[in-house]
mmCIF file of N, CA and C in Angstrom:
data_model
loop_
_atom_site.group_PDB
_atom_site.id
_atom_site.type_symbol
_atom_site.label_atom_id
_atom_site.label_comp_id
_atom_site.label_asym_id
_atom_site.label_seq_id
_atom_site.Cartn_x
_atom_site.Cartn_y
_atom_site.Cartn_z
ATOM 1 N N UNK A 269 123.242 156.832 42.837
ATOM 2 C CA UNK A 269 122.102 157.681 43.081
ATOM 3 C C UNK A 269 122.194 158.393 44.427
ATOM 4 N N UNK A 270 123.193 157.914 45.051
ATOM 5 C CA UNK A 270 123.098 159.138 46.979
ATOM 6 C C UNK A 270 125.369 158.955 46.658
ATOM 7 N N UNK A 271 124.781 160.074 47.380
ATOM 8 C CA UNK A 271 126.381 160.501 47.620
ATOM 9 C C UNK A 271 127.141 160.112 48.978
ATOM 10 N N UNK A 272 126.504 159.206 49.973
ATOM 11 C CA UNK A 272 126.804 158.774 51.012
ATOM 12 C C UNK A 272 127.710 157.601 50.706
ATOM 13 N N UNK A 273 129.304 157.414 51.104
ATOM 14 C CA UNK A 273 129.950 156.251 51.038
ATOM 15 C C UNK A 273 129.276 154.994 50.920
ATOM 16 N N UNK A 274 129.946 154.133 49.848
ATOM 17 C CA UNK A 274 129.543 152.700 50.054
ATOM 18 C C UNK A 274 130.770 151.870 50.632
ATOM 19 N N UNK A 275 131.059 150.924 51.043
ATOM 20 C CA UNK A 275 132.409 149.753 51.133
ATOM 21 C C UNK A 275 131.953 148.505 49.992
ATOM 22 N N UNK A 276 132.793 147.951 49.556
ATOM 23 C CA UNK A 276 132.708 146.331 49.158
ATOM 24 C C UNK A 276 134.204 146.199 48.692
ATOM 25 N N UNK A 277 134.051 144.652 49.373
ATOM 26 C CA UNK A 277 135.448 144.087 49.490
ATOM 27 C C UNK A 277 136.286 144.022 47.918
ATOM 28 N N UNK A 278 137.247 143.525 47.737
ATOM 29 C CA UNK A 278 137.915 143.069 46.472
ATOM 30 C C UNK A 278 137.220 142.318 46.130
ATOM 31 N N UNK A 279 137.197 140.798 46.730
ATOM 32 C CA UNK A 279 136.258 139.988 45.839
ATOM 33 C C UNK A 279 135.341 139.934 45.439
ATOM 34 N N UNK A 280 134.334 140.617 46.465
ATOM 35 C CA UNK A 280 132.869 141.149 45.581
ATOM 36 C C UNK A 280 132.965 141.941 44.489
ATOM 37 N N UNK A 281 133.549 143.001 44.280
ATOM 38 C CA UNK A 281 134.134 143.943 43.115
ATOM 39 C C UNK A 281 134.302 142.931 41.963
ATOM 40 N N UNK A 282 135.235 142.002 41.779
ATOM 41 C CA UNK A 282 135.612 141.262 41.224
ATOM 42 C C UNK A 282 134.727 140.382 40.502
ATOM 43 N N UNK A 283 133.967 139.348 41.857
ATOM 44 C CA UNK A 283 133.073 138.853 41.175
ATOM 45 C C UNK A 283 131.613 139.144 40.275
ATOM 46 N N UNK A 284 131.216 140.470 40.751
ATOM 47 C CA UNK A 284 130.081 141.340 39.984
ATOM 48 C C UNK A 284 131.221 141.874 39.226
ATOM 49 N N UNK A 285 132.004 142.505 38.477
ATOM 50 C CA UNK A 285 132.224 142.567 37.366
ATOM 51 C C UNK A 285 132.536 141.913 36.704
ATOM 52 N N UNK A 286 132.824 140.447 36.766
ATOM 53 C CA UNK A 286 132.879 139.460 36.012
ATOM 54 C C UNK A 286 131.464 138.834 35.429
ATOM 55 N N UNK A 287 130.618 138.893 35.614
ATOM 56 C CA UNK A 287 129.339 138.763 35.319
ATOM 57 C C UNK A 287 128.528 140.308 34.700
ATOM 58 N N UNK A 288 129.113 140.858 34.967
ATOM 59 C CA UNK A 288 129.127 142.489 34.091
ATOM 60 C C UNK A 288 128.621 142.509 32.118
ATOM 61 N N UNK A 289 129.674 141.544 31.536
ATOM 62 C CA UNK A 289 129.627 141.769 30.035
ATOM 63 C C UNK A 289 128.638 140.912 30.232
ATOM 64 N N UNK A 290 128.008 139.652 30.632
ATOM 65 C CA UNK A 290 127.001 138.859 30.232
ATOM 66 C C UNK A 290 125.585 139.156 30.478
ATOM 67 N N UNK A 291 125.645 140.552 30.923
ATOM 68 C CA UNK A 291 124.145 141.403 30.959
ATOM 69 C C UNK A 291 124.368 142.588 30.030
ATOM 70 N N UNK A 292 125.740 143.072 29.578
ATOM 71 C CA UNK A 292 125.508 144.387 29.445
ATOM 72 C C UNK A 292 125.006 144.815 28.200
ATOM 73 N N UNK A 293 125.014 143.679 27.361
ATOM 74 C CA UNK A 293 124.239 143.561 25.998
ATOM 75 C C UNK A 293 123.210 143.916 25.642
ATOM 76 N N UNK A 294 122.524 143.256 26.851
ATOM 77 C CA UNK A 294 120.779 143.248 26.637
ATOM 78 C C UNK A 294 120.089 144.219 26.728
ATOM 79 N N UNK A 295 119.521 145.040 25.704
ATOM 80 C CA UNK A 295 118.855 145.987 26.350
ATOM 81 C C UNK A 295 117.893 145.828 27.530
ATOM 82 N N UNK A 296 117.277 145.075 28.104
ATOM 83 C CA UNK A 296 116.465 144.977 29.236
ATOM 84 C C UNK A 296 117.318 145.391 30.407
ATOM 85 N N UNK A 297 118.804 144.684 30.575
ATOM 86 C CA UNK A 297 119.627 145.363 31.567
ATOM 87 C C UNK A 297 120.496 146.331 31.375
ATOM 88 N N UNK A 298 120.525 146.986 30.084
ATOM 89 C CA UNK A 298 121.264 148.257 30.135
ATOM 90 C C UNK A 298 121.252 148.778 31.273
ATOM 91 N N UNK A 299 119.886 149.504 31.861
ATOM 92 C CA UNK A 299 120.141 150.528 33.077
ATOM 93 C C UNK A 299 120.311 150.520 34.312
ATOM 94 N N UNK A 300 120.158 148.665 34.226
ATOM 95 C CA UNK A 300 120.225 147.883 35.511
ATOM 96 C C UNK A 300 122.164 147.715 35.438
ATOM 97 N N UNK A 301 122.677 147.661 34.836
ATOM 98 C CA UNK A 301 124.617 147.706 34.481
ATOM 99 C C UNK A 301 124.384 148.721 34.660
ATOM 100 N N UNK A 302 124.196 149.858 34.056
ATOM 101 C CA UNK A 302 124.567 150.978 34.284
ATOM 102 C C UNK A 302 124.460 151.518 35.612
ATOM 103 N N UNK A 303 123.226 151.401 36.340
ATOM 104 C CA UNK A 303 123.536 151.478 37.692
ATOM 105 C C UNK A 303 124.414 151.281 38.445
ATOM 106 N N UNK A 304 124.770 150.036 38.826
ATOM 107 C CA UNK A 304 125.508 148.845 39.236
ATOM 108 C C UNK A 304 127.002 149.177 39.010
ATOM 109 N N UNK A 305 127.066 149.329 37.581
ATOM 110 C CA UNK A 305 128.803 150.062 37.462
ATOM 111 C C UNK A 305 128.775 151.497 38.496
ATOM 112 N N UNK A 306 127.936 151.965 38.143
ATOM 113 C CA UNK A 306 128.285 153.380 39.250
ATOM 114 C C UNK A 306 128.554 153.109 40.550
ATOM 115 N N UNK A 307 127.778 152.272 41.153
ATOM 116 C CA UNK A 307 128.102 152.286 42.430
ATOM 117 C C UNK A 307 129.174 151.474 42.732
ATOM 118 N N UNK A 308 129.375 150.719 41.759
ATOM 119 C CA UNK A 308 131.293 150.348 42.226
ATOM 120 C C UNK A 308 132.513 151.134 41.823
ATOM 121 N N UNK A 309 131.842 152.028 40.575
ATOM 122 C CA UNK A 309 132.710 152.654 40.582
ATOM 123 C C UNK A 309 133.043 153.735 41.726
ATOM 124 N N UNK A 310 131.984 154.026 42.381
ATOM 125 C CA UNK A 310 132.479 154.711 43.615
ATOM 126 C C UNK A 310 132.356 154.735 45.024
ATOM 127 N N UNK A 311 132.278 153.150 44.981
ATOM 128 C CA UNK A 311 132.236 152.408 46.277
ATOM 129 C C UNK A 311 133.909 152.649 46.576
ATOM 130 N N UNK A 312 134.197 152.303 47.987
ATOM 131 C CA UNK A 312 135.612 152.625 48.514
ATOM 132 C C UNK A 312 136.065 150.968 48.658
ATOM 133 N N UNK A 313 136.602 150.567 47.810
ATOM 134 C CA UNK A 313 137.450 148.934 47.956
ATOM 135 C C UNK A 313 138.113 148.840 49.526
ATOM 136 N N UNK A 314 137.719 147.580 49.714
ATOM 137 C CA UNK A 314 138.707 147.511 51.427
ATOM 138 C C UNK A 314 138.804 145.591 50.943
ATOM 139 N N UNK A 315 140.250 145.436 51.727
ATOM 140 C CA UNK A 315 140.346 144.315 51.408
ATOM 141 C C UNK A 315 139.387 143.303 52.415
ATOM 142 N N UNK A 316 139.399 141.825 51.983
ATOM 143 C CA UNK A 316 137.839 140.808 52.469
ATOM 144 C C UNK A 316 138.050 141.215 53.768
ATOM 145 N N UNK A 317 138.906 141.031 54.354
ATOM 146 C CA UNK A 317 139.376 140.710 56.318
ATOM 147 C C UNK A 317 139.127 142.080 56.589
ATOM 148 N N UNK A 318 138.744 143.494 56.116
ATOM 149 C CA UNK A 318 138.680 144.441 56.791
ATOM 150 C C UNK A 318 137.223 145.166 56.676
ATOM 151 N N UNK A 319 136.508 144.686 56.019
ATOM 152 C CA UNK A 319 134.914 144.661 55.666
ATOM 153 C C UNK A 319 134.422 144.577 56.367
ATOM 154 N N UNK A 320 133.685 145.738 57.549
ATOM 155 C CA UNK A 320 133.032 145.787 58.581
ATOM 156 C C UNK A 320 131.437 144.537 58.334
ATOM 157 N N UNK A 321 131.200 143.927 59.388
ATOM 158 C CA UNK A 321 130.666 142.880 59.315
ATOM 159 C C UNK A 321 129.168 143.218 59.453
ATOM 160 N N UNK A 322 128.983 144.718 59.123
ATOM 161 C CA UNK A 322 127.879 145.294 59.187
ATOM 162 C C UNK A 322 127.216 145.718 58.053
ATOM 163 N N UNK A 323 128.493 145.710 57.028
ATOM 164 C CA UNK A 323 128.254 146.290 55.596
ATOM 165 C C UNK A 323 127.526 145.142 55.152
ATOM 166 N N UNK A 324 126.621 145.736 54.143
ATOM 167 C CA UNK A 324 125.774 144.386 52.988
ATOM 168 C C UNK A 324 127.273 144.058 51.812
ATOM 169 N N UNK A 325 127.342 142.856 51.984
ATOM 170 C CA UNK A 325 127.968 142.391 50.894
ATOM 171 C C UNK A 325 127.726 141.280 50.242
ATOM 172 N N UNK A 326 127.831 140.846 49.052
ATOM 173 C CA UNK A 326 127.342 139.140 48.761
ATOM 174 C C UNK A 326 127.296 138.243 49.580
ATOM 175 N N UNK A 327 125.958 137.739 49.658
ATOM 176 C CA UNK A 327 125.520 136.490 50.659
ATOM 177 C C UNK A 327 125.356 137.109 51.988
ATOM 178 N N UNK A 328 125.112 138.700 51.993
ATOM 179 C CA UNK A 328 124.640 138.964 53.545
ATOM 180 C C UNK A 328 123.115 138.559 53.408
ATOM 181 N N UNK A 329 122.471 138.782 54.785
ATOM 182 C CA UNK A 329 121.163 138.397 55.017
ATOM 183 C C UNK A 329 121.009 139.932 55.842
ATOM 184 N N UNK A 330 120.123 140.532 54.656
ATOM 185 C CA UNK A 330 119.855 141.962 54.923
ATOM 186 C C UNK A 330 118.376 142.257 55.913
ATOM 187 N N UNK A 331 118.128 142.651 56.817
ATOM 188 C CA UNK A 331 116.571 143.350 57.103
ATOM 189 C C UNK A 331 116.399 144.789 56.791
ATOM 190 N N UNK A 332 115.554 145.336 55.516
ATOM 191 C CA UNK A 332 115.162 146.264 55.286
ATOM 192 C C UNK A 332 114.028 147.001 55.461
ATOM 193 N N UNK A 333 113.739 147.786 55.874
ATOM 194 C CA UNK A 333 113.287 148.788 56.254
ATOM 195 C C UNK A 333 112.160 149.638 55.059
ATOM 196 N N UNK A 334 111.024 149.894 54.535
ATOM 197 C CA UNK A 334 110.651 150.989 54.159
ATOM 198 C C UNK A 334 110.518 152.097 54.842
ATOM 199 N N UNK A 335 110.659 152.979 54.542
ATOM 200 C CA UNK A 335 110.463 154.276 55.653
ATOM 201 C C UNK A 335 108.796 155.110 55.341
ATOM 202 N N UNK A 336 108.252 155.243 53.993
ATOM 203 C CA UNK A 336 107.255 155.480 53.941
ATOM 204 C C UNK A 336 105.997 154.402 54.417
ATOM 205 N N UNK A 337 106.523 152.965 54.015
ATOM 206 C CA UNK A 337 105.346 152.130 53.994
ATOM 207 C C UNK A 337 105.384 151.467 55.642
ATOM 208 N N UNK A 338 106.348 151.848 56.190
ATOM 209 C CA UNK A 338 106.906 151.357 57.834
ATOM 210 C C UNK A 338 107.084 149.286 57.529
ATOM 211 N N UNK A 339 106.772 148.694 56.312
ATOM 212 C CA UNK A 339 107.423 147.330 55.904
ATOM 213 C C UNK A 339 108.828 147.282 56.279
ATOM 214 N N UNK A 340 109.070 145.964 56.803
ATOM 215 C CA UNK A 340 110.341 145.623 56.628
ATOM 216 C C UNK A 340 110.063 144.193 56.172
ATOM 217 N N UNK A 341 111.282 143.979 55.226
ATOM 218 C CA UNK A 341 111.873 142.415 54.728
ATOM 219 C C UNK A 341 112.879 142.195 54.836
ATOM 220 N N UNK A 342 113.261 140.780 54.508
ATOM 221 C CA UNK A 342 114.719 140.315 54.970
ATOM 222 C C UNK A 342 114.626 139.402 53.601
ATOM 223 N N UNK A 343 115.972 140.007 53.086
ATOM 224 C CA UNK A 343 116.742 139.671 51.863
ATOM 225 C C UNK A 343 118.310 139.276 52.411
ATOM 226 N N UNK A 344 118.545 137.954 51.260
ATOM 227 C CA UNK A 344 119.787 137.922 50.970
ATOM 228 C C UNK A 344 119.923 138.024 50.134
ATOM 229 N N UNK A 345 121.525 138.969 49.462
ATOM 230 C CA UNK A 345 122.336 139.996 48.253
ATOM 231 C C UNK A 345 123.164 138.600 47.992
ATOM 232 N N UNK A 346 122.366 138.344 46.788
ATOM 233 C CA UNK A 346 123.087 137.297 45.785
ATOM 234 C C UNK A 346 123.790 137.847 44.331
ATOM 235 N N UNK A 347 124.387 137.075 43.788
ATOM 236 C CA UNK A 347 125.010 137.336 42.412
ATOM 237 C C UNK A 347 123.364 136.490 41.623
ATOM 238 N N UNK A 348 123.830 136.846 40.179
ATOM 239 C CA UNK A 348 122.392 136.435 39.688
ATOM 240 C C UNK A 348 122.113 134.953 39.057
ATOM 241 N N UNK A 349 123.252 133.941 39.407
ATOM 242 C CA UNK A 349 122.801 132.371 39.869
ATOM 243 C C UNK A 349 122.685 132.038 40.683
ATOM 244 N N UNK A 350 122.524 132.666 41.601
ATOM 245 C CA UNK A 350 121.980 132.094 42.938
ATOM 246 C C UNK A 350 120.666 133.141 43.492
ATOM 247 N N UNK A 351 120.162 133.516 42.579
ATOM 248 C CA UNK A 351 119.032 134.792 43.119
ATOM 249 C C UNK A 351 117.264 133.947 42.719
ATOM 250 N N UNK A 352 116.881 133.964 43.636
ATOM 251 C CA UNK A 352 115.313 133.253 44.115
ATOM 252 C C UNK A 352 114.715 134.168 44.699
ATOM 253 N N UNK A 353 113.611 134.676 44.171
ATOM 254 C CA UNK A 353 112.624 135.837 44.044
ATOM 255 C C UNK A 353 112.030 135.105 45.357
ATOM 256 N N UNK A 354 111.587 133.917 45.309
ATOM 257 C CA UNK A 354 110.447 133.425 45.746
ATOM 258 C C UNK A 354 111.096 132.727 47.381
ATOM 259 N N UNK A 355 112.147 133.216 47.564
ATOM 260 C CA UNK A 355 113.077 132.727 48.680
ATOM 261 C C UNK A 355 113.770 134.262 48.990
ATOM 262 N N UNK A 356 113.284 135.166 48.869
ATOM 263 C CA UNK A 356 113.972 136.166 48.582
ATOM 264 C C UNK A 356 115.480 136.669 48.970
ATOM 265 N N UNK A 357 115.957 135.891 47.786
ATOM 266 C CA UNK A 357 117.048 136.034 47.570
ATOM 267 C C UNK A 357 117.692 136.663 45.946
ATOM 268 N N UNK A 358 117.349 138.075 46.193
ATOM 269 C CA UNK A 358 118.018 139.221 45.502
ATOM 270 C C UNK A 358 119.359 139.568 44.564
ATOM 271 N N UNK A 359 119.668 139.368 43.383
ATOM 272 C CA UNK A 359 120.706 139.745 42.251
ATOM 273 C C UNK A 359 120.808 140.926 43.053
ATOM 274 N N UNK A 360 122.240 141.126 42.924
ATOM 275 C CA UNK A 360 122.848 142.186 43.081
ATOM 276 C C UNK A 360 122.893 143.151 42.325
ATOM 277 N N UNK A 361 122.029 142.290 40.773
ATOM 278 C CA UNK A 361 121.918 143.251 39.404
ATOM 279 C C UNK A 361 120.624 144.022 39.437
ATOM 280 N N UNK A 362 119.815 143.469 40.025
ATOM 281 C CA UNK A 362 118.294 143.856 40.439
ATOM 282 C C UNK A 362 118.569 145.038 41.192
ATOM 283 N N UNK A 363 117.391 146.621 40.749
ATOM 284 C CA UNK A 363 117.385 147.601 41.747
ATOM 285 C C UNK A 363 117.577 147.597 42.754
ATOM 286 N N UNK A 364 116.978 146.826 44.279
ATOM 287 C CA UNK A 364 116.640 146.451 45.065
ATOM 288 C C UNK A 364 118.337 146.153 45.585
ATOM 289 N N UNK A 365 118.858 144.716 45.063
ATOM 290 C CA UNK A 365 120.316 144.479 45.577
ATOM 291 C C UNK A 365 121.505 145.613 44.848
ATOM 292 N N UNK A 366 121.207 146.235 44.023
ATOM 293 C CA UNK A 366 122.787 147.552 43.818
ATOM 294 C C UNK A 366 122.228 148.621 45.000
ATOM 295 N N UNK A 367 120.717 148.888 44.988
ATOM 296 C CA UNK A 367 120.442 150.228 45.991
ATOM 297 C C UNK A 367 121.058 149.797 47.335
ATOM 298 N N UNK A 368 121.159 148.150 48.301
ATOM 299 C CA UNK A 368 121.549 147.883 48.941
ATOM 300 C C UNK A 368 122.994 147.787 49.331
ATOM 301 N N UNK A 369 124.142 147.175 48.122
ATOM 302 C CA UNK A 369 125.062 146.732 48.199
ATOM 303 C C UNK A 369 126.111 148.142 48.893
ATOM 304 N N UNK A 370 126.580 147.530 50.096
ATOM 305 C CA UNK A 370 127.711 148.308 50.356
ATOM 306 C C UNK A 370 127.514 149.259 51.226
ATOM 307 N N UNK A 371 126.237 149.676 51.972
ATOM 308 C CA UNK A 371 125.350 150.620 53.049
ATOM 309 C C UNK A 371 125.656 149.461 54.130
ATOM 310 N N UNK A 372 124.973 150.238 55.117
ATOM 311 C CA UNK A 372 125.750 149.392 56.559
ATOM 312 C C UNK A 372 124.422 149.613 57.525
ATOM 313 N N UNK A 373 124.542 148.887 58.501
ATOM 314 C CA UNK A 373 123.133 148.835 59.302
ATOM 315 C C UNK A 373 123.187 150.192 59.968
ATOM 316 N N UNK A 374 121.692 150.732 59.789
ATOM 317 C CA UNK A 374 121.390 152.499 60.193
ATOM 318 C C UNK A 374 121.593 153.174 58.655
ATOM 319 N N UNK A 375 121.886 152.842 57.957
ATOM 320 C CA UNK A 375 122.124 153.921 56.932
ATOM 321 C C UNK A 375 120.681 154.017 56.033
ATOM 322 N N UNK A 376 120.296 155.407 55.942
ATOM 323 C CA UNK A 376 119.556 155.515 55.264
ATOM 324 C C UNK A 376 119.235 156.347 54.112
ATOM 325 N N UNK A 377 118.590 156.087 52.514
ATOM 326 C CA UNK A 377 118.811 156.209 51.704
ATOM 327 C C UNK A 377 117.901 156.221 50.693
ATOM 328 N N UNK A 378 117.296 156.969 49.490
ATOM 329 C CA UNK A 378 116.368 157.238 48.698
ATOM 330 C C UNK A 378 117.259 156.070 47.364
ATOM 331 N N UNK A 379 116.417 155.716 46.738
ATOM 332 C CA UNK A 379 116.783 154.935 45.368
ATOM 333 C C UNK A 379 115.453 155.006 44.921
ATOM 334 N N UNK A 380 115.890 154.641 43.424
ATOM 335 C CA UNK A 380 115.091 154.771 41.911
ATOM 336 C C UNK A 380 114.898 153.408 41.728
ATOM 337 N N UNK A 381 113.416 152.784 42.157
ATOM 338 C CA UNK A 381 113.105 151.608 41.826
ATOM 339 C C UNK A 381 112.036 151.508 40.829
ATOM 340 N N UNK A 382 111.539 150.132 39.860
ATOM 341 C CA UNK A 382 111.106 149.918 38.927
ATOM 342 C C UNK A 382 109.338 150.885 39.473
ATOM 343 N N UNK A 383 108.887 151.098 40.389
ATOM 344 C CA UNK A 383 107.560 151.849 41.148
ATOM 345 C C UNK A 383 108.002 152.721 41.579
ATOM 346 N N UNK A 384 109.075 153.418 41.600
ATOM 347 C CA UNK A 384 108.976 154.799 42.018
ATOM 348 C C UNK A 384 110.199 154.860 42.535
ATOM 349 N N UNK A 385 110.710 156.274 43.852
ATOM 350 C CA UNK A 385 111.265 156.302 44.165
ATOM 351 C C UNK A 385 111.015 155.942 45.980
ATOM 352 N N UNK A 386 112.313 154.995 46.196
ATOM 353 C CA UNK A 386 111.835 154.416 47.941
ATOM 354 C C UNK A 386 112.816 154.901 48.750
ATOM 355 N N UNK A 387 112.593 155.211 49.763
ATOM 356 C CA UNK A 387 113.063 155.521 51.128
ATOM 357 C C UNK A 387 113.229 154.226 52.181
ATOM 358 N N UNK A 388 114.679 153.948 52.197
ATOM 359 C CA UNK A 388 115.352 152.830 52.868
ATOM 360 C C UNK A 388 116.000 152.846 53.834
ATOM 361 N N UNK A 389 115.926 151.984 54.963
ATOM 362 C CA UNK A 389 116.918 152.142 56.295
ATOM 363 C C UNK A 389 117.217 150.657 56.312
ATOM 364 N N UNK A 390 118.423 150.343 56.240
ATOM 365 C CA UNK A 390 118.775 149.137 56.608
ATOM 366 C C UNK A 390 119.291 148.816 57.733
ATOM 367 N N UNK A 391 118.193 148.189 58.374
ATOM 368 C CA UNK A 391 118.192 147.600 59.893
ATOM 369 C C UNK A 391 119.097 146.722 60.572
ATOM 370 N N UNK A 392 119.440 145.630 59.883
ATOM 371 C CA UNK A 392 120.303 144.922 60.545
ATOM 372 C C UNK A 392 121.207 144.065 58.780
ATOM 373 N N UNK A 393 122.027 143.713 59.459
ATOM 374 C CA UNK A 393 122.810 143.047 58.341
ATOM 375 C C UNK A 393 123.808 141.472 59.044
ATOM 376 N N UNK A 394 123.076 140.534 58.279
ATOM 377 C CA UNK A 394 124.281 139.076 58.722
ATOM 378 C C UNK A 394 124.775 138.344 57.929
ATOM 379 N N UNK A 395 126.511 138.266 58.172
ATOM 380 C CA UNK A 395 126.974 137.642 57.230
ATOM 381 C C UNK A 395 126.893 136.497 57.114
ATOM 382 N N UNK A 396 127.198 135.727 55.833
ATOM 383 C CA UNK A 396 126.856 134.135 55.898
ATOM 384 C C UNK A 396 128.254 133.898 55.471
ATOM 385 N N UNK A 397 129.006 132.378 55.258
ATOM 386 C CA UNK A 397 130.068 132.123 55.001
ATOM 387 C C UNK A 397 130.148 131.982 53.474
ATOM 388 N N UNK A 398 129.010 131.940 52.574
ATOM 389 C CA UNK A 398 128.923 131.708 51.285
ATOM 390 C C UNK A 398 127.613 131.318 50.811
ATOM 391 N N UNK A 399 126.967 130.720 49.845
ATOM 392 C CA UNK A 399 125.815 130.818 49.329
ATOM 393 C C UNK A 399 124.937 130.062 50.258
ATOM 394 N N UNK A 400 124.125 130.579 50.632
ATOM 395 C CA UNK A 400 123.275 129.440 51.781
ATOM 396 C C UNK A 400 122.658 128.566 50.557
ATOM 397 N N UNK A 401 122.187 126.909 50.719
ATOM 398 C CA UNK A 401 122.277 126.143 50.299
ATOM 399 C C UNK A 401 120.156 126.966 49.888
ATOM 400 N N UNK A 402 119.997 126.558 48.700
ATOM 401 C CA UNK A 402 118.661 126.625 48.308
ATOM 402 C C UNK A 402 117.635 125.979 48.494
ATOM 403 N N UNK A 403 116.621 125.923 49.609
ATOM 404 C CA UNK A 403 115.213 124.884 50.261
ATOM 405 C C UNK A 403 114.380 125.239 49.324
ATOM 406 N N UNK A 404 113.336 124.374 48.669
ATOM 407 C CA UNK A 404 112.181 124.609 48.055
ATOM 408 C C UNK A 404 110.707 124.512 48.999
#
């Protein structure tokens, strides 16, 4: 949906399209895949070790920005077994984590969410070493 470069590493590539056919069935996530393929399809691959540590990639811990509503939240960009609404921790299949995946802290950006269309600046971005462990 924006024509501004994305990055994501090999293995992220990898691992969201491997979880790819087990949504793409459903009609409920048709347009949520269909999204999602686009933006990898024209995200720019860089291998793991050269993935600026600024870019959102699986298991970052994102602070986002609205630009109309002046809100910010802080999400982590999960794959969709490890995604907790209520911990907000975000599928990468969900509007919200593809509009994110692969933008870098300062970048800002319009996306097509389930309420409309939002205006995004992503503020800061931190990487984690892998799935942070789940607190109830």
């Amino acid at each position: 949906m924006n024509s501004k470069p994305i990055y994501i590493s090999q293995t992220d590539n990898q691992q969201i399209r491997r979880r790819i056919p087990a949504f793409a069935d459903h009609k409920r996530f048709r347009e949520a895949v269909a999204n999602l393929l686009a933006e990898l399809n024209r995200a720019v691959l860089v291998n793991d070790h050269t993935l600026s540590p600024d870019v959102v990639a699986l298991d970052s811990v994102v602070e986002v920005a609205d630009l109309v509503s002046g809100e910010c939240e802080l999400y982590t960009l999960t794959l969709p077994d490890t995604a907790n609404a209520a911990l907000n921790r975000i599928s990468v299949f969900s509007p919200l984590g593809t509009a994110l995946l692969g933008y870098a802290s300062g970048d800002e950006f319009t996306w097509q969410m389930p309420g409309g269309l939002r205006q995004l600046r992503i503020v800061t971005v931190r990487q984690t070493t892998g799935p942070e462990p789940i607190r109830a």
